[in-house]
Coordinates of C-alpha atoms in Angstrom, one line a residue:
X145 CA 0.0 0.0 0.0
X146 CA 1.3 3.4 -1.0
X147 CA -0.6 6.1 0.9
X148 CA -1.6 9.4 -0.6
X149 CA -0.4 12.3 1.7
X150 CA -1.2 15.3 -0.4
X151 CA -3.6 16.4 -3.2
X152 CA -3.3 19.9 -4.5
X153 CA -4.9 21.9 -7.3
X154 CA -4.1 25.2 -8.9
X155 CA -4.6 27.0 -12.3
X156 CA -2.1 27.6 -15.1
X157 CA -2.3 28.7 -18.7
X158 CA -0.3 28.3 -21.9
X159 CA 0.2 30.8 -24.7
X160 CA -1.7 29.8 -27.9
X161 CA -0.2 29.8 -31.4
X162 CA -3.3 31.4 -32.8
X163 CA -7.0 31.8 -31.9
X164 CA -8.9 28.5 -32.0
X165 CA -12.7 28.4 -31.7
X166 CA -15.6 26.1 -32.2
X167 CA -19.4 26.5 -32.2
X168 CA -20.7 27.7 -28.9
X169 CA -17.3 28.3 -27.4
X170 CA -17.2 31.5 -25.4
X171 CA -13.8 31.4 -23.6
X172 CA -10.2 30.9 -24.8
X173 CA -8.1 27.8 -25.1
X174 CA -5.1 27.3 -22.9
X175 CA -6.5 27.5 -19.4
X176 CA -6.1 24.5 -17.1
X177 CA -6.2 23.1 -13.6
X178 CA -3.2 21.1 -12.5
X179 CA -3.7 18.4 -9.9
X180 CA -0.6 17.2 -7.9
X181 CA -0.7 14.1 -5.8
X182 CA 2.1 13.1 -3.6
X183 CA 2.6 9.7 -1.8
X184 CA 4.3 8.9 1.4
X185 CA 7.3 7.7 -0.6
X186 CA 7.7 11.1 -2.2
X187 CA 6.3 10.0 -5.6
X188 CA 4.5 12.8 -7.4
X189 CA 1.7 12.3 -9.9
X190 CA 0.3 15.0 -12.2
X191 CA -3.2 15.4 -13.5
X192 CA -5.0 18.0 -15.5
X193 CA -8.5 19.4 -16.1
X194 CA -9.4 21.6 -19.1
X195 CA -12.9 22.8 -17.9
X196 CA -15.4 24.6 -20.0
X197 CA -18.4 26.3 -18.4
X198 CA -20.3 26.6 -21.8
X199 CA -20.1 23.0 -23.0
X200 CA -22.1 20.0 -21.9
X201 CA -24.2 17.1 -23.1
X202 CA -27.5 17.0 -25.0
X203 CA -30.1 19.3 -23.5
X204 CA -27.8 20.2 -20.6
X205 CA -27.8 16.6 -19.4
X206 CA -24.2 17.2 -18.3
X207 CA -23.0 20.4 -16.8
X208 CA -20.1 22.7 -17.6
X209 CA -17.3 23.4 -15.0
X210 CA -14.9 26.2 -14.5
X211 CA -11.3 26.6 -13.3
X212 CA -12.7 27.7 -9.9
X213 CA -15.2 24.9 -9.5
X214 CA -12.6 22.3 -10.3
X215 CA -10.1 23.7 -7.8
X216 CA -12.8 23.9 -5.1
X217 CA -14.0 20.4 -5.7
X218 CA -10.5 18.9 -5.6
X219 CA -9.4 20.9 -2.6
X220 CA -12.6 20.8 -0.5
X221 CA -14.2 17.5 -1.4
X222 CA -12.0 15.0 -3.3
X223 CA -8.7 15.5 -1.5
X224 CA -10.0 15.0 2.0
X225 CA -11.7 11.8 0.8
X226 CA -8.6 10.4 -0.8
X227 CA -5.8 11.3 1.5
X228 CA -4.6 8.2 3.4
X229 CA -5.8 5.8 0.6
X230 CA -3.6 3.6 -1.6
X231 CA -2.6 5.5 -4.7
X232 CA -2.5 2.2 -6.7
X233 CA -6.2 1.4 -5.8
X234 CA -7.6 3.5 -8.7
X235 CA -10.9 1.7 -8.9
X236 CA -11.6 2.2 -5.3
X237 CA -10.6 5.9 -5.7
X238 CA -13.1 6.4 -8.5
X239 CA -15.8 4.9 -6.3
X240 CA -14.9 7.2 -3.5
X241 CA -15.0 10.2 -5.7
X242 CA -18.4 9.2 -7.1
X243 CA -19.7 8.7 -3.5
X244 CA -18.6 12.1 -2.2
X245 CA -19.4 14.2 -5.3
X246 CA -22.1 13.9 -7.9
X247 CA -21.0 14.9 -11.4
X248 CA -17.9 17.2 -11.5
X249 CA -16.2 14.9 -14.1
X250 CA -13.5 17.4 -15.0
X251 CA -12.3 17.4 -11.4
X252 CA -12.5 13.7 -11.1
X253 CA -10.6 13.2 -14.4
X254 CA -7.7 15.4 -13.2
X255 CA -7.4 13.3 -10.1
X256 CA -7.7 10.1 -12.0
X257 CA -4.8 11.1 -14.3
X258 CA -2.6 12.0 -11.3
X259 CA -3.4 8.7 -9.6
X260 CA -2.3 6.7 -12.7
X261 CA 0.8 8.8 -13.1
X262 CA 1.8 8.2 -9.5
X263 CA 0.9 4.5 -9.7
X264 CA 3.0 4.1 -12.8
X265 CA 5.9 5.8 -11.2
X266 CA 5.6 3.7 -8.1
X267 CA 5.8 0.4 -10.0
X268 CA 8.1 1.6 -12.9
X269 CA 5.5 1.2 -15.7
X270 CA 4.0 3.6 -18.3
X271 CA 0.3 4.2 -17.9
X272 CA -0.6 2.3 -21.1
X273 CA 0.8 -0.9 -19.6
X274 CA -1.4 -0.3 -16.5
X275 CA -4.3 -0.1 -18.9
X276 CA -3.5 -3.5 -20.4
X277 CA -0.7 -2.8 -22.8
X278 CA -0.3 -1.3 -26.3
X279 CA -2.5 -2.5 -29.1
X280 CA -1.0 -0.1 -31.7
X281 CA 2.4 1.3 -32.4
X282 CA 1.5 5.0 -32.4
X283 CA -1.5 7.4 -32.1
X284 CA -2.4 9.1 -35.4
X285 CA -3.4 12.8 -34.9
X286 CA -6.2 14.7 -36.6
X287 CA -5.5 18.4 -36.7
X288 CA -8.3 20.7 -35.6
X289 CA -9.1 23.5 -38.1
X290 CA -11.1 25.9 -35.9
X291 CA -13.8 28.4 -36.9
X292 CA -11.9 30.8 -39.0
X293 CA -12.3 32.5 -42.4
X294 CA -12.2 30.0 -45.3
X295 CA -8.9 31.2 -46.7
X296 CA -7.3 30.9 -43.3
X297 CA -8.8 27.5 -42.7
X298 CA -7.6 26.2 -46.1
X299 CA -4.0 27.6 -45.4
X300 CA -4.1 26.0 -41.9
X301 CA -5.2 22.6 -43.3
X302 CA -2.6 22.6 -46.1
X303 CA 0.3 23.3 -43.6
X304 CA -1.0 20.6 -41.2
X305 CA -1.1 18.0 -44.0
X306 CA 2.4 19.1 -45.1
X307 CA 3.5 18.3 -41.5
X308 CA 2.4 14.7 -42.1
X309 CA -1.1 14.3 -40.7
X310 CA -3.7 12.5 -42.8
X311 CA -6.8 13.6 -40.9
X312 CA -8.4 16.9 -40.2
X313 CA -11.3 17.9 -37.9
X314 CA -13.0 20.9 -39.4
X315 CA -15.0 22.9 -36.9
X316 CA -18.4 24.1 -38.3
X317 CA -22.0 24.3 -37.4
X318 CA -22.4 28.0 -37.5
X319 CA -22.7 28.6 -41.2
X320 CA -23.6 25.4 -43.2
X321 CA -22.8 27.0 -46.6
X322 CA -19.3 27.9 -45.4
X323 CA -18.9 24.3 -44.1
X324 CA -19.9 22.8 -47.5
X325 CA -17.6 25.2 -49.4
X326 CA -14.7 24.5 -47.2
X327 CA -15.1 20.7 -47.3
X328 CA -15.3 20.8 -51.1
X329 CA -12.2 23.0 -51.3
X330 CA -10.2 20.7 -49.0
X331 CA -11.3 17.6 -50.9
X332 CA -10.2 19.3 -54.2
X333 CA -6.9 20.2 -52.6
X334 CA -6.0 16.8 -51.0
X335 CA -7.8 14.3 -53.1
X336 CA -8.8 11.1 -51.3
X337 CA -5.7 10.8 -49.2
X338 CA -6.8 12.9 -46.2
X339 CA -9.8 12.2 -43.9
X340 CA -12.1 15.2 -43.5
X341 CA -14.2 15.2 -40.4
X342 CA -16.7 18.0 -40.0
X343 CA -17.6 18.8 -36.4
X344 CA -20.9 20.7 -36.3
X345 CA -21.1 20.8 -32.5
X346 CA -24.9 20.2 -32.7
X347 CA -25.2 23.2 -35.0
X348 CA -27.4 21.8 -37.8
X349 CA -30.6 21.8 -35.6
X350 CA -33.8 20.0 -36.6
X351 CA -33.4 16.6 -38.3
X352 CA -34.8 17.8 -41.6
X353 CA -32.3 20.7 -41.8
X354 CA -29.5 18.4 -40.6
X355 CA -30.2 15.7 -43.2
X356 CA -30.2 18.2 -46.0
X357 CA -26.8 19.6 -44.9
X358 CA -25.4 16.1 -44.4
X359 CA -26.3 15.1 -47.9
X360 CA -24.5 18.2 -49.3
X361 CA -21.5 17.6 -47.2
X362 CA -21.3 14.0 -48.5
X363 CA -21.5 15.3 -52.0
X364 CA -18.7 17.8 -51.2
X365 CA -16.4 14.9 -50.0
X366 CA -16.7 14.7 -46.3
X367 CA -15.4 11.5 -44.6
X368 CA -17.2 11.7 -41.2
X369 CA -19.6 14.1 -39.6
X370 CA -19.4 14.7 -35.8
X371 CA -22.6 15.6 -33.8
X372 CA -24.7 17.3 -36.6
X373 CA -27.7 17.6 -34.3
X374 CA -28.8 17.4 -30.7
X375 CA -30.5 14.5 -29.0
X376 CA -30.5 10.8 -29.7
X377 CA -33.8 10.9 -31.7
X378 CA -32.4 13.4 -34.3
X379 CA -29.0 11.8 -34.3
X380 CA -30.5 8.4 -35.0
X381 CA -32.5 9.7 -38.0
X382 CA -29.4 11.4 -39.4
X383 CA -27.3 8.3 -38.8
X384 CA -29.7 6.0 -40.5
X385 CA -29.8 8.2 -43.6
X386 CA -26.2 9.2 -43.8
X387 CA -23.8 7.7 -46.4
X388 CA -20.8 8.5 -44.2
X389 CA -20.2 7.6 -40.5
X390 CA -21.8 9.9 -37.9
X391 CA -19.8 10.5 -34.7
X392 CA -21.4 11.1 -31.3
X393 CA -19.7 13.6 -29.1
X394 CA -22.0 15.8 -26.9
X395 CA -24.5 12.9 -27.0
X396 CA -22.0 10.5 -25.3
X397 CA -20.2 11.3 -22.2
X398 CA -20.1 8.2 -20.0
X399 CA -21.0 4.5 -20.1
X400 CA -24.7 5.3 -19.4
X401 CA -24.8 7.6 -22.4
X402 CA -22.9 5.0 -24.5
X403 CA -25.6 2.4 -23.7
X404 CA -28.3 4.9 -24.8
X405 CA -26.5 5.8 -28.0
X406 CA -26.0 2.1 -28.8
X407 CA -29.7 1.2 -28.1
X408 CA -31.0 4.2 -30.1
X409 CA -28.5 3.5 -33.0
X410 CA -27.8 7.2 -32.7
X411 CA -24.2 7.1 -34.1
X412 CA -21.7 5.0 -35.9
X413 CA -18.7 6.1 -33.9
X414 CA -18.1 7.6 -30.5
X415 CA -15.7 10.5 -29.6
X416 CA -14.3 9.7 -26.1
X417 CA -13.0 12.4 -23.7
X418 CA -11.3 11.3 -20.5
X419 CA -12.9 14.3 -18.9
X420 CA -16.5 13.5 -20.1
X421 CA -16.1 10.0 -18.6
X422 CA -14.5 11.2 -15.3
X423 CA -11.1 9.7 -15.9
X424 CA -9.4 6.5 -17.2
X425 CA -11.8 4.0 -15.7
X426 CA -14.9 5.6 -17.1
X427 CA -13.3 6.1 -20.5
X428 CA -12.2 2.5 -20.7
X429 CA -15.8 1.4 -20.1
X430 CA -17.1 3.5 -23.0
X431 CA -14.3 2.3 -25.3
X432 CA -14.8 -1.4 -24.4
X433 CA -18.6 -1.2 -24.9
X434 CA -18.1 0.5 -28.3
X435 CA -15.6 -2.2 -29.3
X436 CA -18.1 -4.9 -28.4
X437 CA -20.6 -3.2 -30.7
X438 CA -18.0 -2.8 -33.5
X439 CA -18.1 1.0 -33.2
X440 CA -14.9 2.9 -33.9
X441 CA -13.9 5.6 -31.4
X442 CA -11.4 8.4 -31.2
X443 CA -9.9 10.1 -28.2
X444 CA -10.7 13.8 -28.2
X445 CA -10.7 16.7 -25.7
X446 CA -10.4 20.4 -25.3
X447 CA -6.8 20.8 -26.6
X448 CA -5.0 19.8 -23.4
X449 CA -1.5 20.7 -22.2
X450 CA 1.2 18.1 -22.1
X451 CA -0.3 16.3 -19.0
X452 CA -3.7 15.8 -20.6
X453 CA -2.2 15.0 -23.9
X454 CA 0.0 12.3 -22.4
X455 CA -3.0 10.8 -20.7
X456 CA -4.9 10.7 -24.1
X457 CA -1.9 9.0 -25.8
X458 CA -1.7 6.3 -23.2
X459 CA -5.5 5.7 -23.4
X460 CA -5.4 5.5 -27.2
X461 CA -2.5 3.1 -27.2
X462 CA -4.2 0.7 -24.9
X463 CA -7.8 0.5 -26.2
X464 CA -8.6 -1.4 -29.5
X465 CA -11.7 0.6 -30.3
X466 CA -9.8 3.9 -30.3
X467 CA -8.9 3.5 -33.9
X468 CA -9.8 6.9 -35.4
X469 CA -7.2 9.7 -35.5
X470 CA -7.1 11.6 -32.2
X471 CA -7.9 15.3 -32.0
X472 CA -5.2 16.0 -29.5
X473 CA -2.2 18.3 -29.0
X474 CA 1.4 17.4 -30.0
X475 CA 3.1 18.8 -26.9
X476 CA 6.5 20.5 -27.0
X477 CA 8.5 23.2 -25.2
X478 CA 9.0 26.5 -27.0
X479 CA 11.3 26.2 -30.0
X480 CA 11.2 22.4 -30.2
X481 CA 7.9 21.6 -31.8
X482 CA 8.2 18.9 -34.5
X483 CA 5.5 20.5 -36.6
X484 CA 4.7 24.0 -37.9
X485 CA 1.0 23.6 -37.6
X486 CA -0.2 20.0 -37.0
X487 CA -1.1 19.5 -33.4
X488 CA 0.6 22.8 -32.7
X489 CA -1.8 24.8 -30.6
X490 CA 0.5 26.3 -28.0
X491 CA 3.8 28.2 -28.3
X492 CA 5.1 26.6 -25.2
X493 CA 4.3 23.8 -22.8
X494 CA 5.3 22.5 -19.4
X495 CA 7.2 19.3 -20.4
X496 CA 11.0 19.3 -20.8
X497 CA 11.2 17.3 -24.1
X498 CA 8.9 17.4 -27.1
X499 CA 6.7 14.4 -27.9
X500 CA 8.0 12.3 -30.7
X501 CA 6.1 12.1 -34.0
X502 CA 6.4 9.8 -37.0
X503 CA 4.1 10.0 -40.1
X504 CA 1.6 12.3 -38.3
X505 CA 1.3 10.0 -35.2
X506 CA 2.6 10.4 -31.6
X507 CA 4.9 7.6 -30.5
X508 CA 4.5 5.8 -27.2
X509 CA 5.6 7.5 -24.0
X510 CA 7.6 4.7 -22.5
X511 CA 9.0 6.0 -19.2
X512 CA 7.1 5.3 -15.9
X513 CA 3.7 7.0 -15.3
X514 CA 2.6 9.5 -18.0
X515 CA 6.1 9.3 -19.6
X516 CA 6.8 13.0 -19.5
X517 CA 9.0 15.1 -17.3
X518 CA 7.4 18.3 -16.0
X519 CA 9.5 21.5 -16.0
X520 CA 8.7 22.8 -12.5
X521 CA 10.2 26.2 -13.1
X522 CA 8.1 26.7 -16.2
X523 CA 5.0 25.4 -14.5
X524 CA 5.4 27.9 -11.7
X525 CA 5.9 30.7 -14.3
X526 CA 2.6 29.7 -16.0
X527 CA 0.6 29.5 -12.7
X528 CA -2.3 32.0 -12.6
X529 CA -2.8 32.3 -8.8
X530 CA 0.4 33.9 -7.8

């Protein structure tokens, strides 16, 4: 037994390379909560939350969170319940957190990541081996092209593909005509060698409107469409009529949502966030259910820092169903990023060495825990509460 002696939480931020936005997003990227767990042996595990107050599930079924609420929940509720418990008993820890707090999945996810990081360091294993071992050699990345003018979006996409990625997530849902024109331009530019995934963030509304837009996107050359509408009823009708796969994101947060999506036939694929599922344990349940139903998944998020990205990489390495390119950051300190644009959302990050990339995919992080070394001086410089 390796006892937890300390659980801390504080905010930090990273400088963005450019403005990145999606439908319904009100805040800015690059704001995080760091969770730091220390054991009686002096092992330190790091976790991260990227909370958004303006984003949730269908019809507000799941609530948004803020930097302040995550810090308060970790400090005042989760930490007192976990101090003194075994850091390697991650399933028990998840049950404890669910017992003392309803919801608050961002806070729980940050603690979950820190627990796994500390556990891996305690036993000398990378997190993906704690999750069952690697089922793939690397994690292909899909670069996010945010809501931006069409010419800028096209330029961003071209540079990302030149960097080696073979999948793009195109943010849309605000202006369907723009989305259709952009997909058509990108397909003309790249031919069939690049997957184009249009993310509408529920923006196409009623099923009749959504179906008409989906048909035109298919004609324009789209490969997948993420969350065209809101609610399982509308999603199911679009899925049944679509010639390309439909991905559930807002409609599927946790294992209970995944069961509902499966029963309603509301999607062909699921976009998994560690945060939506409350951490590694919950996300594994979603992925394994999807795998049993022969539904492909990706791992996605809110463009995390190196800590959250490392967690995403380990999860994607270890889950067979997570076979779609991941919409995640390629993390690197300032001046060392392997790409000009692909996965390059921040001008700096809190790890000491850049993540390694080959052919548009992140390679395994093979040292114990999350497999990254945190630059403590830089982390302190990026703190927002001092």
